[in-house]
Tab-separated table of C-alpha atoms in Angstrom:
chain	number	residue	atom	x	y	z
A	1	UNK	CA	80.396	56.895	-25.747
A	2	UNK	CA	83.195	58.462	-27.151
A	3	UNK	CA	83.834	60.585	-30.735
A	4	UNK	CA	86.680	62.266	-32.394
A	5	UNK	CA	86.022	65.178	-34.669
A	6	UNK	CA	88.769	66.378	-37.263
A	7	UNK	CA	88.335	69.882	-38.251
A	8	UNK	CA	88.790	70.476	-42.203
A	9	UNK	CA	89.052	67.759	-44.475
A	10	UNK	CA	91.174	69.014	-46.380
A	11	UNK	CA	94.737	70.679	-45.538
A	12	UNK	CA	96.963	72.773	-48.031
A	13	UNK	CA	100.803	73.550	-47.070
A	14	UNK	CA	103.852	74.997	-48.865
A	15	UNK	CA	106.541	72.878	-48.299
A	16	UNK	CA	109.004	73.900	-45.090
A	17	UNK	CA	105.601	75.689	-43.545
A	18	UNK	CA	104.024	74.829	-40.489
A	19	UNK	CA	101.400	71.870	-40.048
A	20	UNK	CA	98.577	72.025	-38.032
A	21	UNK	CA	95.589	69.202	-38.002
A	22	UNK	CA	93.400	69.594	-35.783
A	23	UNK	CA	91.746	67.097	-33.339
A	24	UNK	CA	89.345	67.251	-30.961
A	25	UNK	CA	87.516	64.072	-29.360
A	26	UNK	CA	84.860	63.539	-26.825
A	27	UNK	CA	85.046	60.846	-24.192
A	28	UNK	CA	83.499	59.773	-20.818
A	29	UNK	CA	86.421	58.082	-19.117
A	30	UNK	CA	90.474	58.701	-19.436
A	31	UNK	CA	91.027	58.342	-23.376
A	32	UNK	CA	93.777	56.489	-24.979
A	33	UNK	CA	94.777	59.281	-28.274
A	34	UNK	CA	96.169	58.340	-31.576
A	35	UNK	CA	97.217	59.397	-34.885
A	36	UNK	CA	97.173	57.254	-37.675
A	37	UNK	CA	98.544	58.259	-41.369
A	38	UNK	CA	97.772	56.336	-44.316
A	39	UNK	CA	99.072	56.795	-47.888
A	40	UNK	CA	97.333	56.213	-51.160
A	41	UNK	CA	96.096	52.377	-51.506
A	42	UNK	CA	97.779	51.531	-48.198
A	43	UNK	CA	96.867	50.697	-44.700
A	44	UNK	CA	96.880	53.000	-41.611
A	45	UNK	CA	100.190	53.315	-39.795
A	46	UNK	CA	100.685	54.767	-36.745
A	47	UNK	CA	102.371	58.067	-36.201
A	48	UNK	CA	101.786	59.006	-32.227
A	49	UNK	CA	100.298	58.353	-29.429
A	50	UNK	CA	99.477	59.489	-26.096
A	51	UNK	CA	98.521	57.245	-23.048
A	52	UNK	CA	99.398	58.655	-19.958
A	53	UNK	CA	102.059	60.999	-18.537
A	54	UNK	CA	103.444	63.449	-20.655
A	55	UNK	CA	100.905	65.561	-22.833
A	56	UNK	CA	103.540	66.329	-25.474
A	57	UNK	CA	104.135	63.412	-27.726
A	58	UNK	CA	106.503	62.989	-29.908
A	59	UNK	CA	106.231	60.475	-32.990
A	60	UNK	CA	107.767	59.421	-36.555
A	61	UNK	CA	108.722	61.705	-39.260
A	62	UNK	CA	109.008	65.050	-37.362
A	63	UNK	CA	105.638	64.794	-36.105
A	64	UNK	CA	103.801	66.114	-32.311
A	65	UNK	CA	100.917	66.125	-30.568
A	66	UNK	CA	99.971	67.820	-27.369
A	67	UNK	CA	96.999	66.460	-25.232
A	68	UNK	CA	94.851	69.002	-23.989
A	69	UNK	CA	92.613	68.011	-21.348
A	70	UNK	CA	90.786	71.392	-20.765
A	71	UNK	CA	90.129	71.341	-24.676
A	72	UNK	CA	89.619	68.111	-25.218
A	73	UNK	CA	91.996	68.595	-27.893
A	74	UNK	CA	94.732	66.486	-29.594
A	75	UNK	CA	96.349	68.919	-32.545
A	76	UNK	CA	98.975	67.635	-34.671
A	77	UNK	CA	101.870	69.198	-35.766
A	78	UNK	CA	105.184	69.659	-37.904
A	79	UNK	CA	107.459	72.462	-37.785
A	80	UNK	CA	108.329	72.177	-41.179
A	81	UNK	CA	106.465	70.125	-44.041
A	82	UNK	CA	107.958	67.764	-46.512
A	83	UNK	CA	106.606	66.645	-49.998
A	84	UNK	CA	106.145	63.255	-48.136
A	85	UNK	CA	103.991	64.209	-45.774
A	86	UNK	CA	101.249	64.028	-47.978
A	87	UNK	CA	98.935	61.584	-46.846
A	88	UNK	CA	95.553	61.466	-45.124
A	89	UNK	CA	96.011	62.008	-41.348
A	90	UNK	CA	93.442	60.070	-39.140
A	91	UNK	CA	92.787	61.433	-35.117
A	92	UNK	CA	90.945	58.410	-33.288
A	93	UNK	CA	90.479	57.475	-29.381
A	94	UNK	CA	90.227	54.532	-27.544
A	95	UNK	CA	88.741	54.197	-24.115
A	96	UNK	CA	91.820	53.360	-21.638
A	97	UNK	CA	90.472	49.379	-20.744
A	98	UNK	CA	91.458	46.022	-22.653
A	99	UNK	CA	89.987	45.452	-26.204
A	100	UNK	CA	87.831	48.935	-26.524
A	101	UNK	CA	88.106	49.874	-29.786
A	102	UNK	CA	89.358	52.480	-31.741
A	103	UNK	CA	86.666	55.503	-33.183
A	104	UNK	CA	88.279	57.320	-35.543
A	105	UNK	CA	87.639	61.137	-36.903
A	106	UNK	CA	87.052	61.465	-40.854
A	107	UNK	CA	89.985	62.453	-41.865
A	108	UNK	CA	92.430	64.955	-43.236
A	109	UNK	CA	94.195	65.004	-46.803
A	110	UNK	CA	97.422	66.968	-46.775
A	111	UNK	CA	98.632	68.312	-49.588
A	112	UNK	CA	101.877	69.888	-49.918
A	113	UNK	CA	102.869	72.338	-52.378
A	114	UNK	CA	106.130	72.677	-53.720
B	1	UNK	CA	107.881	39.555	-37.384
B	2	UNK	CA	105.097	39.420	-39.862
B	3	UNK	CA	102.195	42.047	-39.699
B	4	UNK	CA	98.623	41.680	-39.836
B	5	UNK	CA	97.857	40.256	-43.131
B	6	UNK	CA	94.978	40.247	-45.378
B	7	UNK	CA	94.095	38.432	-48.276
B	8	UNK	CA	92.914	38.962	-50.767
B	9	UNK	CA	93.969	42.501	-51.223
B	10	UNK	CA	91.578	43.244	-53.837
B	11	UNK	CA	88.112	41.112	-54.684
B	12	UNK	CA	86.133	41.913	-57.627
B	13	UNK	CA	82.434	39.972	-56.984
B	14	UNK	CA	79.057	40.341	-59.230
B	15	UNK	CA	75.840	41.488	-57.695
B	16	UNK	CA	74.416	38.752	-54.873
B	17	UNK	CA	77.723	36.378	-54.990
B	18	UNK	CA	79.361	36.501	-51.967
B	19	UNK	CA	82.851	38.164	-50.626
B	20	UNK	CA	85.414	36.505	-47.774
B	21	UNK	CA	87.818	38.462	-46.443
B	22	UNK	CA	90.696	37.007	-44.370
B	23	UNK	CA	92.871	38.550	-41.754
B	24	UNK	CA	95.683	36.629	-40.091
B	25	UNK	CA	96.789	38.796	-37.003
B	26	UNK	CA	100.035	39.988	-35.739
B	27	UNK	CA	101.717	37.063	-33.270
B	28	UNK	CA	100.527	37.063	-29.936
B	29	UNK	CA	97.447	39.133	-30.674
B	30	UNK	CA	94.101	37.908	-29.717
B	31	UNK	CA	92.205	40.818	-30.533
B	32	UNK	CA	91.006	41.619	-33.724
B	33	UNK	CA	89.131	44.520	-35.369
B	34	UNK	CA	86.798	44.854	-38.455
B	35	UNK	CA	86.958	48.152	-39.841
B	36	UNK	CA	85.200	49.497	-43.700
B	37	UNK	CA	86.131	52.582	-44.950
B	38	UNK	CA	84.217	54.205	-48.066
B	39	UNK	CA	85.473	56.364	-50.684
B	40	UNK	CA	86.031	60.036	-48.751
B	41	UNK	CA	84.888	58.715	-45.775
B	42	UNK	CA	86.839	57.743	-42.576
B	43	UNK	CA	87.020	54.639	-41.040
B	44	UNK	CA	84.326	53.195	-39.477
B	45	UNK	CA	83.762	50.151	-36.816
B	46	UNK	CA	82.142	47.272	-37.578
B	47	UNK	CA	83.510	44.104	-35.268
B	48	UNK	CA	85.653	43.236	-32.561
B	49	UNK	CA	86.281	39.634	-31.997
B	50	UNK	CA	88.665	37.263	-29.764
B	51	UNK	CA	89.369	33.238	-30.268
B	52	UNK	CA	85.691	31.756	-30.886
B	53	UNK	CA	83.786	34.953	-29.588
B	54	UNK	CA	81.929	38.077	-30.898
B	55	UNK	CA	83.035	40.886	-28.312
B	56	UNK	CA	81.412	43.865	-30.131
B	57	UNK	CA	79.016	43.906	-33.157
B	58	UNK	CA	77.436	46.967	-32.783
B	59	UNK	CA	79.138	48.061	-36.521
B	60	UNK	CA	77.733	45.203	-38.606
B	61	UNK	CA	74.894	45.869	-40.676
B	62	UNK	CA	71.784	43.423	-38.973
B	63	UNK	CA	71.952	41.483	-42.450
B	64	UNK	CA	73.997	39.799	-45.381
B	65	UNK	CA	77.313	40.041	-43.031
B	66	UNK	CA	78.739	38.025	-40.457
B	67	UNK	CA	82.322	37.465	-38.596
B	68	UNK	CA	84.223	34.871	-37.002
B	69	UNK	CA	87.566	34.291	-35.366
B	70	UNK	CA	87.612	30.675	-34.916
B	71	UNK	CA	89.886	28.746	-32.712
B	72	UNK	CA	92.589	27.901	-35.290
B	73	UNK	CA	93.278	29.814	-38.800
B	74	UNK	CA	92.326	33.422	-39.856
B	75	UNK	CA	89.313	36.098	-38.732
B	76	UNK	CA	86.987	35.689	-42.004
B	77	UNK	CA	84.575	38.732	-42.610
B	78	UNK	CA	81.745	37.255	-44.807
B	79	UNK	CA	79.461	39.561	-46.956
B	80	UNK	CA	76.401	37.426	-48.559
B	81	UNK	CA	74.674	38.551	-51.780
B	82	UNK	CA	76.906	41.535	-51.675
B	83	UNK	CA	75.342	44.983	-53.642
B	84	UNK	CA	76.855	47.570	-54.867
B	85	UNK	CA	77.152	49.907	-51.726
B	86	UNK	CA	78.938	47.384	-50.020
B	87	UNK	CA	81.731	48.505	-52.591
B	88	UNK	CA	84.950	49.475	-50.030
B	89	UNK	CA	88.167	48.951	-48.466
B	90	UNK	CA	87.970	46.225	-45.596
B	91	UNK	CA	90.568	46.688	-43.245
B	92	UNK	CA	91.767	44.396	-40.131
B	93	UNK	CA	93.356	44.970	-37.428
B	94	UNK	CA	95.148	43.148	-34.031
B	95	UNK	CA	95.784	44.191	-30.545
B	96	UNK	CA	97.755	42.749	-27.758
B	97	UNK	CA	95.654	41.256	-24.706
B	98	UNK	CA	96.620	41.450	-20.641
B	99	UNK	CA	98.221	43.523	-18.659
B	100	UNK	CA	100.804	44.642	-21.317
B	101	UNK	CA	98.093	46.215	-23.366
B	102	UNK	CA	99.113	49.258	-24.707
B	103	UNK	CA	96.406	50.161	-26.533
B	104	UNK	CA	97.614	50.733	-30.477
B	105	UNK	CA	95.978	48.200	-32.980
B	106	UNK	CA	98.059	47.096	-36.003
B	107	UNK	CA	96.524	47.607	-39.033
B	108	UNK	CA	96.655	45.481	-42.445
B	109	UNK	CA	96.923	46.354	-45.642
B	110	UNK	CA	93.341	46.081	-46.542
B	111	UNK	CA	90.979	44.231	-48.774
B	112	UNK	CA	89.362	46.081	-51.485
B	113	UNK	CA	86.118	44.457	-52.537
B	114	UNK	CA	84.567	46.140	-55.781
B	115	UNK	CA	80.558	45.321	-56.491
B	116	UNK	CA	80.472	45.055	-60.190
């Protein structure tokens, strides 16, 4: 079995400050790690992902993750937050074999302040 | 190269008519995903088909809904004498198959089906 769990639904950033979502997921084999972003009335695109090999992902807009095996934790972050950026961020895993699907955490809005 | 598309993007339906949702996947893919997410909820699982078979229902309520992905033409979602709870934002999505799997699904735009 395998969950994700996002902690805070709801996020609040100045713009040009640091953004942190955090992610943390539970799974019994090696887990496949994404985030997803999806804007108002619109479907989910990806942002990142991690696989295999390096922990530190890098993906659109600015955005990172780092996969943290020891604390079963996949945090996402932005040095520096735009107006754009707000969006509702979704953490979900996927067991590493052919056609397992996708669980995904509940969610975090992100709003950015000017 | 077209994305995974759904149609219709929004649905209105009456109390015990009955909703179909298309999805079309992305070329190539011959995986696809059911997923419905409620108003401040997150996405949740419902089906996982390939060409002509049911891989994973363990989402789907036991009654009123069914899926199919036959042979030729789009994945169809099918809610019977739909109710208002069933109110929400359908969304499809594809995967690759094989050995180039990489394990991302593609996801649509969504179908919005309000219960009136």
């Amino acid at each position: 079995a395998q969950s994700v769990t996002q902690l805070g639904s709801h996020v609040s950033v100045s713009e040009g400050a640091l953004v942190l979502l955090r992610c943390n997921y539970s799974s019994s084999v090696p887990p496949y790690l994404f985030w997803y972003v999806q804007y108002p009335n619109q479907g989910l695109q990806l942002l990142l992902k991690y696989t295999t090999g390096a922990t530190l992902v890098k993906g659109i807009n600015g955005f990172e993750a780092e996969f943290k095996k020891s604390e079963t934790s996949f945090h996402l972050t932005k040095p520096s937050a735009h107006m754009s950026d707000a969006a509702e961020y979704f953490c979900a895993v996927r067991t590493a074999r052919v056609g397992g699907k996708l669980t995904f955490g509940q969610g975090t809005i992100l709003t950015v302040h000017p | 190269n077209a994305g995974v598309m759904q149609n219709p993007r929004h649905l209105v339906r009456r109390r015990g008519q009955e909703a179909r949702l298309r999805c079309s996947p992305m070329k190539g893919h011959s995986h696809v995903y059911w997923y419905r997410q409620l108003p401040e909820e997150g996405l949740k699982f419902m089906v996982y088909l390939q060409k002509e078979n049911i891989i994973d229902e363990s989402g789907m309520p036991k009654e009123r809904f069914s899926a199919e992905f036959p042979k030729e033409g789009p994945s169809i979602l099918r809610i019977q004498q739909v109710v208002r709870g069933d109110s929400a934002a359908y969304f499809c999505a594809s995967s690759l198959s094989g050995t180039t799997h990489t394990g991302e699904l593609f996801f649509g735009e969504g179908s919005r089906l309000t219960v009136l």
